[in-house]
Short mmCIF file of C-alpha atoms in Angstrom, two decimals:
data_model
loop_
_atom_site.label_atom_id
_atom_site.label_comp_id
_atom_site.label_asym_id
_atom_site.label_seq_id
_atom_site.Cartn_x
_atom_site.Cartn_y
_atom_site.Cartn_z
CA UNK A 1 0.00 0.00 0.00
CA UNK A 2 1.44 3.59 -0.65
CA UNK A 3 1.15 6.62 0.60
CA UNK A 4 -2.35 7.66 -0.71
CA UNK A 5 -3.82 4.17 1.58
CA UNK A 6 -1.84 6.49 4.58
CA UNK A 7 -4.56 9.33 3.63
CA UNK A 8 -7.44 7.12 3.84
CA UNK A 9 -6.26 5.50 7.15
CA UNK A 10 -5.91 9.11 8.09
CA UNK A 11 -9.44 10.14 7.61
CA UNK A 12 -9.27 11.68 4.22
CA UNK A 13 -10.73 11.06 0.97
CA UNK A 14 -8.77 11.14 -2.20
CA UNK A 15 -10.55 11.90 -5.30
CA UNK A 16 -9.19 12.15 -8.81
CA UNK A 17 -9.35 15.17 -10.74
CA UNK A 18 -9.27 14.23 -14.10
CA UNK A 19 -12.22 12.48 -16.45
CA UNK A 20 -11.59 11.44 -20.15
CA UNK A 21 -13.38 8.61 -22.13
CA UNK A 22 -10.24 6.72 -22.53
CA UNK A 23 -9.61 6.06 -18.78
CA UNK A 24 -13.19 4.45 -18.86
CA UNK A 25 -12.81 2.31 -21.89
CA UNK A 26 -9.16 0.81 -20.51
CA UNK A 27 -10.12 0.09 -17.08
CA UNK A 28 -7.06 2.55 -15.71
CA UNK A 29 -9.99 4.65 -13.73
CA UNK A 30 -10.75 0.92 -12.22
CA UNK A 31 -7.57 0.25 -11.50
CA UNK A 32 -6.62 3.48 -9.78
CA UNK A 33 -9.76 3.00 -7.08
CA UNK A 34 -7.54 0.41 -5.67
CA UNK A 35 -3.81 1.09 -6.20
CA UNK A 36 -4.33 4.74 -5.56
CA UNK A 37 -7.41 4.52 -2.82
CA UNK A 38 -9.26 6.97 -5.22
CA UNK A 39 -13.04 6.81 -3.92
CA UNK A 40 -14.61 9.80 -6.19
CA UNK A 41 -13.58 11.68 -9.40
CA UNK A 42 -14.24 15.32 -10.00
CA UNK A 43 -14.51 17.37 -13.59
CA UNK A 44 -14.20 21.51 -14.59
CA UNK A 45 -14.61 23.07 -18.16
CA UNK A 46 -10.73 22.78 -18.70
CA UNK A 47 -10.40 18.98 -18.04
CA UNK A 48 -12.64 17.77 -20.68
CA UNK A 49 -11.34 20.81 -23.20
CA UNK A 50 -7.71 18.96 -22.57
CA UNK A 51 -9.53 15.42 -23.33
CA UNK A 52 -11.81 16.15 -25.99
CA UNK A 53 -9.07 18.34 -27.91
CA UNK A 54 -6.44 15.73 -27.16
CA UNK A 55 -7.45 13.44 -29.55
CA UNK A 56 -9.69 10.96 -31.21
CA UNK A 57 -10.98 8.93 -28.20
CA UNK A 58 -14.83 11.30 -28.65
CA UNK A 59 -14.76 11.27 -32.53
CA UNK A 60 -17.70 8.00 -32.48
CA UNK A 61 -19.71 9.49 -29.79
CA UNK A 62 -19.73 12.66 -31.89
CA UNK A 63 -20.50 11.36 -35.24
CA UNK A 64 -23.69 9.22 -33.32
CA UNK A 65 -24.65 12.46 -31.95
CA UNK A 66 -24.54 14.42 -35.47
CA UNK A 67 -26.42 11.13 -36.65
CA UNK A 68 -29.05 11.91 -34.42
CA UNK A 69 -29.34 15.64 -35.30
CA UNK A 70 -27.44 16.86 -32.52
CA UNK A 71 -25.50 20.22 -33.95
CA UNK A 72 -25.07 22.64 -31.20
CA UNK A 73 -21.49 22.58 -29.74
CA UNK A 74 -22.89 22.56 -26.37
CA UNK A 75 -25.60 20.05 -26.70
CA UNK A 76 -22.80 18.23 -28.56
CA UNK A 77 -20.69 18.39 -25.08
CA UNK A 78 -23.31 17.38 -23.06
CA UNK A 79 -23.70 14.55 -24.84
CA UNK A 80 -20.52 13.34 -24.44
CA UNK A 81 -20.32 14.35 -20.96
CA UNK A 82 -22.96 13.01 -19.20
CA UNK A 83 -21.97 9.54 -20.96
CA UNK A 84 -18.61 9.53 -19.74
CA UNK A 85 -20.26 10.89 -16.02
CA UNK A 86 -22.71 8.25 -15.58
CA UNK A 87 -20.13 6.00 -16.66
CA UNK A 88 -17.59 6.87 -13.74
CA UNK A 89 -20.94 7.11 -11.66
CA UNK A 90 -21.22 3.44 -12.14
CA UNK A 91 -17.47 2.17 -11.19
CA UNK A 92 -17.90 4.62 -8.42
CA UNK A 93 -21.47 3.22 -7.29
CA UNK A 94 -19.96 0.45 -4.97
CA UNK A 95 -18.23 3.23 -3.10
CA UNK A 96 -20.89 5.08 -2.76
CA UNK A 97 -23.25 2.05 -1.23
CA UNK A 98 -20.73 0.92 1.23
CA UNK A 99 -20.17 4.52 2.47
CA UNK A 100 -23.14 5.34 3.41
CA UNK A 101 -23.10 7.90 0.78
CA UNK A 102 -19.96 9.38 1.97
CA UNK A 103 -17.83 8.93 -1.33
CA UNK A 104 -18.06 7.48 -4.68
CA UNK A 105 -18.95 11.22 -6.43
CA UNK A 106 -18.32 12.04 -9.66
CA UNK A 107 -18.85 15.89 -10.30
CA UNK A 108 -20.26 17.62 -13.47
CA UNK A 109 -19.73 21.19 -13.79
CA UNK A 110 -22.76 23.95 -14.38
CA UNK A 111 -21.27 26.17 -17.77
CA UNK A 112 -19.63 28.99 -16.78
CA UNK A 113 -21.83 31.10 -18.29
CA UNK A 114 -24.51 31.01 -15.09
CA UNK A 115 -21.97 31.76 -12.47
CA UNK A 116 -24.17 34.84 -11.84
CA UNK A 117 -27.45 33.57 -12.53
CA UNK A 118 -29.39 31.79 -9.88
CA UNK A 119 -32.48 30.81 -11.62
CA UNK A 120 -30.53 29.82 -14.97
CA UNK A 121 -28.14 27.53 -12.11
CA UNK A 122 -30.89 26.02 -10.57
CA UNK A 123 -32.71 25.13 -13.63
CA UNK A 124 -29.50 23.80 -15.27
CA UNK A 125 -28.17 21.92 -11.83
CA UNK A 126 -31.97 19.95 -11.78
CA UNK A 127 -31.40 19.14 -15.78
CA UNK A 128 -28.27 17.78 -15.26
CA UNK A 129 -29.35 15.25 -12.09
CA UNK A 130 -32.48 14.65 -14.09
CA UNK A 131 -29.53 13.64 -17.70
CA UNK A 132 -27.11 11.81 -15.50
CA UNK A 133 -29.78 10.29 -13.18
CA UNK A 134 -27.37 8.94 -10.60
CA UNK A 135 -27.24 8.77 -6.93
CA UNK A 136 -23.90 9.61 -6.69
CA UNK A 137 -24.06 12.90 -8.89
CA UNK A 138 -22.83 16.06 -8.08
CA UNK A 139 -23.31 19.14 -9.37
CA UNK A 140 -20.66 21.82 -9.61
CA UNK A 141 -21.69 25.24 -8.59
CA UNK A 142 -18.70 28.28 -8.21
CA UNK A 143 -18.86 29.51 -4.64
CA UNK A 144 -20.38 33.22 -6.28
CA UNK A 145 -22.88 35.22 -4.36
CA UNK A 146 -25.55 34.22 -7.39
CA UNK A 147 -23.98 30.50 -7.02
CA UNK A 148 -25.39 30.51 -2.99
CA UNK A 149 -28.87 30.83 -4.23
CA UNK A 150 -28.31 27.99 -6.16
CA UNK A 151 -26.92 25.65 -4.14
CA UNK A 152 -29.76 25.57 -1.19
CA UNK A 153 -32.56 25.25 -4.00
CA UNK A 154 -30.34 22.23 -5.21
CA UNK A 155 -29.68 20.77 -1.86
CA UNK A 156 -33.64 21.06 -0.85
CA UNK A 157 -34.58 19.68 -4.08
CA UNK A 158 -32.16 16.76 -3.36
CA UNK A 159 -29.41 17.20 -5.70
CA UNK A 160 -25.99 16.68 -4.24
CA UNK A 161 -23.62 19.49 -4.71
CA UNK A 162 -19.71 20.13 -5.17
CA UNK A 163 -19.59 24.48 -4.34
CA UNK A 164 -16.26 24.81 -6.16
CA UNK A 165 -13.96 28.51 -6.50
CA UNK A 166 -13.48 29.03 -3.10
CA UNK A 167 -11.01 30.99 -1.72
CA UNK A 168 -11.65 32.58 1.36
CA UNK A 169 -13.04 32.14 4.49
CA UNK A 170 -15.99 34.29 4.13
CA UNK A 171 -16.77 32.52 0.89
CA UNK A 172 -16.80 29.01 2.20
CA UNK A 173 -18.62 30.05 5.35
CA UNK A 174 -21.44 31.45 3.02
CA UNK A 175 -21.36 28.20 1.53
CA UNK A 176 -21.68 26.18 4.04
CA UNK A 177 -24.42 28.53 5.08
CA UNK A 178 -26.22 28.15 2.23
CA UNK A 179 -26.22 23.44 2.75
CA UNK A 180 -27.08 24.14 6.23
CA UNK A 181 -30.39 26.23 4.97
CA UNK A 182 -31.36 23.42 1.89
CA UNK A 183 -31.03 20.95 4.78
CA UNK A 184 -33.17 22.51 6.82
CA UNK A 185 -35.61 22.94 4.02
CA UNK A 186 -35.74 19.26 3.06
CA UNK A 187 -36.30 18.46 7.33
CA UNK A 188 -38.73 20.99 7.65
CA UNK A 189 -40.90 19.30 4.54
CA UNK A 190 -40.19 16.36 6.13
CA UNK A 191 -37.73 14.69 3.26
CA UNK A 192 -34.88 12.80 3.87
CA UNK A 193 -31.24 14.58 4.30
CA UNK A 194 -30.03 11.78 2.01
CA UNK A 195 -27.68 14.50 -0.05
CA UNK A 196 -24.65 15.38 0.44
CA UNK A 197 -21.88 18.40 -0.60
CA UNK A 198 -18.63 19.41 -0.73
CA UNK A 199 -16.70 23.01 -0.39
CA UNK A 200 -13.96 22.90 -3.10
CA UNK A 201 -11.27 25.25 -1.17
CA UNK A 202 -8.42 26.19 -3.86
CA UNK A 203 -4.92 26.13 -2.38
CA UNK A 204 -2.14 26.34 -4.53
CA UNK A 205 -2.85 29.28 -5.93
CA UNK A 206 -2.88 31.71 -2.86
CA UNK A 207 0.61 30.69 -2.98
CA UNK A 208 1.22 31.42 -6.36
CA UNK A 209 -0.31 34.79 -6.77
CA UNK A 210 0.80 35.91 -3.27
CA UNK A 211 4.27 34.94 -3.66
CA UNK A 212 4.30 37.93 -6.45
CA UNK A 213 4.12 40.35 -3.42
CA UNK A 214 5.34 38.87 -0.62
CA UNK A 215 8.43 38.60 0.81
CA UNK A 216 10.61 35.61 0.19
CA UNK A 217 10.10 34.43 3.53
CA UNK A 218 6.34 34.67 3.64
CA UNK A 219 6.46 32.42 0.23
CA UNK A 220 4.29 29.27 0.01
CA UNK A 221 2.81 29.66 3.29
CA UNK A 222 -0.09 31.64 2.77
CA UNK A 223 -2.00 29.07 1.39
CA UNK A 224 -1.50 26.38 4.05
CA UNK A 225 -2.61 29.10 6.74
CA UNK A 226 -5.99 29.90 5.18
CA UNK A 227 -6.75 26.08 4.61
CA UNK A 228 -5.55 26.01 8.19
CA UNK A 229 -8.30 28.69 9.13
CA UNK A 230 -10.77 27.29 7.29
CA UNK A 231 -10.26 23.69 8.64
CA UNK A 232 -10.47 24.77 12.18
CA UNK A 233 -13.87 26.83 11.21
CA UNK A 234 -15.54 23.70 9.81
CA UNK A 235 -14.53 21.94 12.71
CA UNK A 236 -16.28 24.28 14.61
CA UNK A 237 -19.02 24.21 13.04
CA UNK A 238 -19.25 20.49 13.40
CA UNK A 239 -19.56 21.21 17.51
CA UNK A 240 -22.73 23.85 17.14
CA UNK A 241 -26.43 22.57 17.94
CA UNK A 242 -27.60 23.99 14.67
CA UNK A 243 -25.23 20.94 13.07
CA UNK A 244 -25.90 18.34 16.00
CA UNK A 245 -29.41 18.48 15.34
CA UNK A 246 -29.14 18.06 11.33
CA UNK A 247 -26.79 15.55 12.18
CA UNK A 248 -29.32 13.50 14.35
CA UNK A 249 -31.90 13.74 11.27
CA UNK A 250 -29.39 12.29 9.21
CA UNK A 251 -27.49 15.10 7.48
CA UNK A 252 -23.92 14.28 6.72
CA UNK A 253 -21.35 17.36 7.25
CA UNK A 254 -20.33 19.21 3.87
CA UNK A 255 -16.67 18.09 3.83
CA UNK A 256 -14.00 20.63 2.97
CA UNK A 257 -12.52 19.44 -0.36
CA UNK A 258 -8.51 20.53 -0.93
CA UNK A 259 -8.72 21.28 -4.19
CA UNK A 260 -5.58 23.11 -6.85
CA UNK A 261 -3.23 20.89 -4.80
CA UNK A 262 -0.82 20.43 -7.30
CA UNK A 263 2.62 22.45 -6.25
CA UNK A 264 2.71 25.72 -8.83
CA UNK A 265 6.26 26.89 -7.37
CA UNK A 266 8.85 24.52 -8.61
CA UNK A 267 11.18 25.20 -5.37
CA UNK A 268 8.65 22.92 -3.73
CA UNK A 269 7.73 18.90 -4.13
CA UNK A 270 4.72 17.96 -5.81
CA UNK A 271 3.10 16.53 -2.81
CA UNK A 272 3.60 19.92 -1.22
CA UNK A 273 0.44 20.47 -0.08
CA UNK A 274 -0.99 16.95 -0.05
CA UNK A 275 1.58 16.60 2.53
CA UNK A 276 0.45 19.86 4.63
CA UNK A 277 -3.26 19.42 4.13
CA UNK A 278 -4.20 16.06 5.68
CA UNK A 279 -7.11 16.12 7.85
CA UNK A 280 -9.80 13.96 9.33
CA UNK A 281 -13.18 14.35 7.24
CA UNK A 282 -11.62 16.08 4.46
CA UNK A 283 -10.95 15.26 0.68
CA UNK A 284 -8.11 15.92 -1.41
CA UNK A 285 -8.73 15.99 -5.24
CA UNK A 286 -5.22 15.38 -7.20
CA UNK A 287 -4.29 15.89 -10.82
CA UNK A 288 -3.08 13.22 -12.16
CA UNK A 289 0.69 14.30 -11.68
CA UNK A 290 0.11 15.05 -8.03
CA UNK A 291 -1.71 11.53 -8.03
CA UNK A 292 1.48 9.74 -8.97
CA UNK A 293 4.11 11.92 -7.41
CA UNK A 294 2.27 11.44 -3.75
CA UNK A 295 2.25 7.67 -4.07
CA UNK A 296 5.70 7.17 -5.33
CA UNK A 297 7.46 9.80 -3.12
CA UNK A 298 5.28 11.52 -0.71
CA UNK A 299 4.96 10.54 3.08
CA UNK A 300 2.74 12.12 6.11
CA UNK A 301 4.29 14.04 8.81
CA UNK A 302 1.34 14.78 10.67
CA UNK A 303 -2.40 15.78 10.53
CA UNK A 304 -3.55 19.25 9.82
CA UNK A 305 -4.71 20.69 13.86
CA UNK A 306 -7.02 23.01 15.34
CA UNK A 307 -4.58 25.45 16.61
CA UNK A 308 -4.75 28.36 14.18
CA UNK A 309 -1.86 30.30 16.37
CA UNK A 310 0.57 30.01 13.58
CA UNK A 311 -1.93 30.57 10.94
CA UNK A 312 -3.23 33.69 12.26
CA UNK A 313 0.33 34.59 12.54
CA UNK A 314 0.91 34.21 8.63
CA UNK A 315 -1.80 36.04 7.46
CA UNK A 316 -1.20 38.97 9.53
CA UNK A 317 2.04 38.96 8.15
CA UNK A 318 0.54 38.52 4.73
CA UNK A 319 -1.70 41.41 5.08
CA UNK A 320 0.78 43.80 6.67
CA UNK A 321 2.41 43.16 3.48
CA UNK A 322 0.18 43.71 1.00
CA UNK A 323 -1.79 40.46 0.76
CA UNK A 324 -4.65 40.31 2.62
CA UNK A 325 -7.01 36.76 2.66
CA UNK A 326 -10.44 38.53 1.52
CA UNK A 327 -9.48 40.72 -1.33
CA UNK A 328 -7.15 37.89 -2.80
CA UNK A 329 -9.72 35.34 -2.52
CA UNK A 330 -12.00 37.53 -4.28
CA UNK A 331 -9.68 37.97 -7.22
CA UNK A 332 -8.55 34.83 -7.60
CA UNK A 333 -12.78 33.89 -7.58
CA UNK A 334 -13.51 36.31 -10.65
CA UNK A 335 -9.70 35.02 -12.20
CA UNK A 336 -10.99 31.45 -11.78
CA UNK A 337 -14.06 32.21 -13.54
CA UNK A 338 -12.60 33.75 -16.23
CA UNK A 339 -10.49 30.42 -16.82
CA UNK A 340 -13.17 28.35 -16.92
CA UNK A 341 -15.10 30.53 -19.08
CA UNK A 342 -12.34 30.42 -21.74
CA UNK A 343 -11.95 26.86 -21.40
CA UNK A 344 -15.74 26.04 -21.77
CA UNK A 345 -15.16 28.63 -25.03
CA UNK A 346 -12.15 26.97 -25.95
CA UNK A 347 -14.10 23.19 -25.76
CA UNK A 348 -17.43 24.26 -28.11
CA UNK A 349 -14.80 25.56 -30.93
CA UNK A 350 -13.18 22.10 -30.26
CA UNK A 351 -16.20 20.34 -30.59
CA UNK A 352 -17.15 22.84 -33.40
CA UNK A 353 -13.94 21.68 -35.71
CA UNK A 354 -14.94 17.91 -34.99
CA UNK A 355 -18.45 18.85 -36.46
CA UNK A 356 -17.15 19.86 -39.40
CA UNK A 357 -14.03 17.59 -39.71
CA UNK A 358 -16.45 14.53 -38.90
CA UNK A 359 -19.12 16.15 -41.64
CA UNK A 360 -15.94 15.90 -44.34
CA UNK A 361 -14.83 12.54 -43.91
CA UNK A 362 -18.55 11.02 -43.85
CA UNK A 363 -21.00 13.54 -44.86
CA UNK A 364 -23.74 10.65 -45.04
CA UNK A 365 -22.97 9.19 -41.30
CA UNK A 366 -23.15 12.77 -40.15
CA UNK A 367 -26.03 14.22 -41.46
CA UNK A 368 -29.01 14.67 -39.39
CA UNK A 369 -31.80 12.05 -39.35
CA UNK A 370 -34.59 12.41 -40.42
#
């Protein structure tokens, strides 16, 4: 067993960041629930623009589509999307029994496009659980004020939810304000708090955008100190009677997710902030790089604490000079955004080329039905 079985002895749930059709078709996705103790996957706009550009792997499941009179670039993507979802959905479904419902999540992100719009989210997040129709679903909503909204309609409607973009601790506490009022919702109509969420918190790149302003020995340790924060916040909100008595209905806690875990600064190791970040009741979604570099090399020194002494400590530092937690988180929120946005752009002209390249080589297999 390597070191990745450590994090699940440890408390923590490692998830795989990283879909594409070919890890479903050779069994590697299989293979890495058990060498690498993966127990959930999780998907944004720029992971399937790397896999569907990559290659030839969604060239069939294209051509069927454009058989069937599918032409829009996006309807296009979510055709091939929610395939290779409830796919993973499936391999994962074992995971997700014997948990309790605990892991075995495969996300599916809303388009970027609604990051503001809490009616178009909501809509959207239900057609999605209603395309994939899987227990073990969950919806990707950014962490926006709009995206709040959206995420305690989804939760009282019973659709599980990944809040991803966060950066601060203001933004995950409205989040997990936001599960704790869709719970409440679904008790108070007297439905069961069978759904369940996570809080995507984005690490790495504190560090790297900070590091452009701070001094050299404040560098890559920013980041650590506001996951530290925000750990020992979620723990405490684990200990309140407004949790204890969702808790004894049935709820089950919205887990902090670690997510942008891959080391940015090449003075550091890979497993960086793997290594920093472990914590009971927590999950850690790895890039494929991070995946492999943890296992073969990385080792833990320790669990992540409750005393924020030293974290406090960094971020007062931080701000003195320049960087302070809730202004950069903010930034890096509408930065992320933008990403994704060109990403999601940068898949439909992908998808767009394949349209037209696919329409060339077979003009008869590609036409629309009739």
């Amino acid at each position: 067993m390597g070191a990745l079985h450590d994090l699940a002895a440890a408390g923590q749930s490692v998830w795989y960041d990283n879909i594409q059709r070919a890890l479903l078709d050779s069994g590697a996705l299989a293979d890495y629930l058990e060498r690498y103790a993966v127990t959930g996957v999780t998907s944004n706009p720029t992971i399937f623009e790397q896999a569907i550009s990559g290659g030839t792997d969604y060239d069939e499941a294209v051509a069927e589509a454009l058989a069937e009179g599918v032409e829009d670039p996006e309807a296009l993507f979510w055709r091939v999307a929610v395939r290779d979802i409830q796919d993973a959905a499936d391999l994962l479904a074992p995971i997700h029994r014997d948990t309790g419902g605990l892991d075995g999540y495969v996300s599916l992100e809303l388009p970027p496009r609604l990051a503001h719009d809490t009616d178009g989210s909501i809509e959207m997040g239900l057609e999605l659980a209603r395309r994939v129709d899987r227990p073990n679903l969950m919806v990707k909503v950014p962490g926006t004020p709009a995206g709040m909204g959206a995420i305690e309609e989804l939760i009282a409607q019973g659709v599980s939810v990944n809040v991803t973009l966060l950066f601060s601790l203001s933004q995950w506490s409205d989040t997990a304000e936001a599960y704790l009022r869709g719970l409440e919702r679904r008790r108070g109509a007297g439905q069961p708090l069978d759904v369940a969420s996570v809080a995507s918190f984005f690490v790495s790149r504190i560090d790297a955008a900070a590091n452009e302003v701070l001094p050299d020995e404040l560098h890559n340790r920013l980041a650590v100190a506001n996951a530290q924060l925000a750990y020992a916040a979620y723990r405490g909100l684990l200990e309140s009677p407004r949790w204890h008595a969702l808790a004894e209905a049935g709820a089950t806690p919205q887990r902090l997710l670690w997510a942008s875990t891959s080391a940015k600064d090449p003075r550091l190791e890979e497993g960086h902030y793997v290594t920093a970040l472990v914590a009971d009741g927590t999950v850690n979604t790895m890039p494929e790089r991070t995946l492999r570099a943890f296992d073969r090399d990385g080792a833990m020194t320790g669990t992540l604490g409750l005393d924020t002494a030293r974290a406090q400590e960094v971020a007062a530092a931080a701000s003195d000079a320049g960087v302070g937690l809730e202004p950069l988180g903010r930034r890096l929120q509408q930065e992320g955004e933008g990403s994704f946005a060109a990403s999601f752009d940068a898949l439909l002209a992908c998808l767009e080329r394949k349209r037209e390249a696919l329409r060339a080589e077979s003009p008869r297999a590609a036409a629309p039905s009739s």
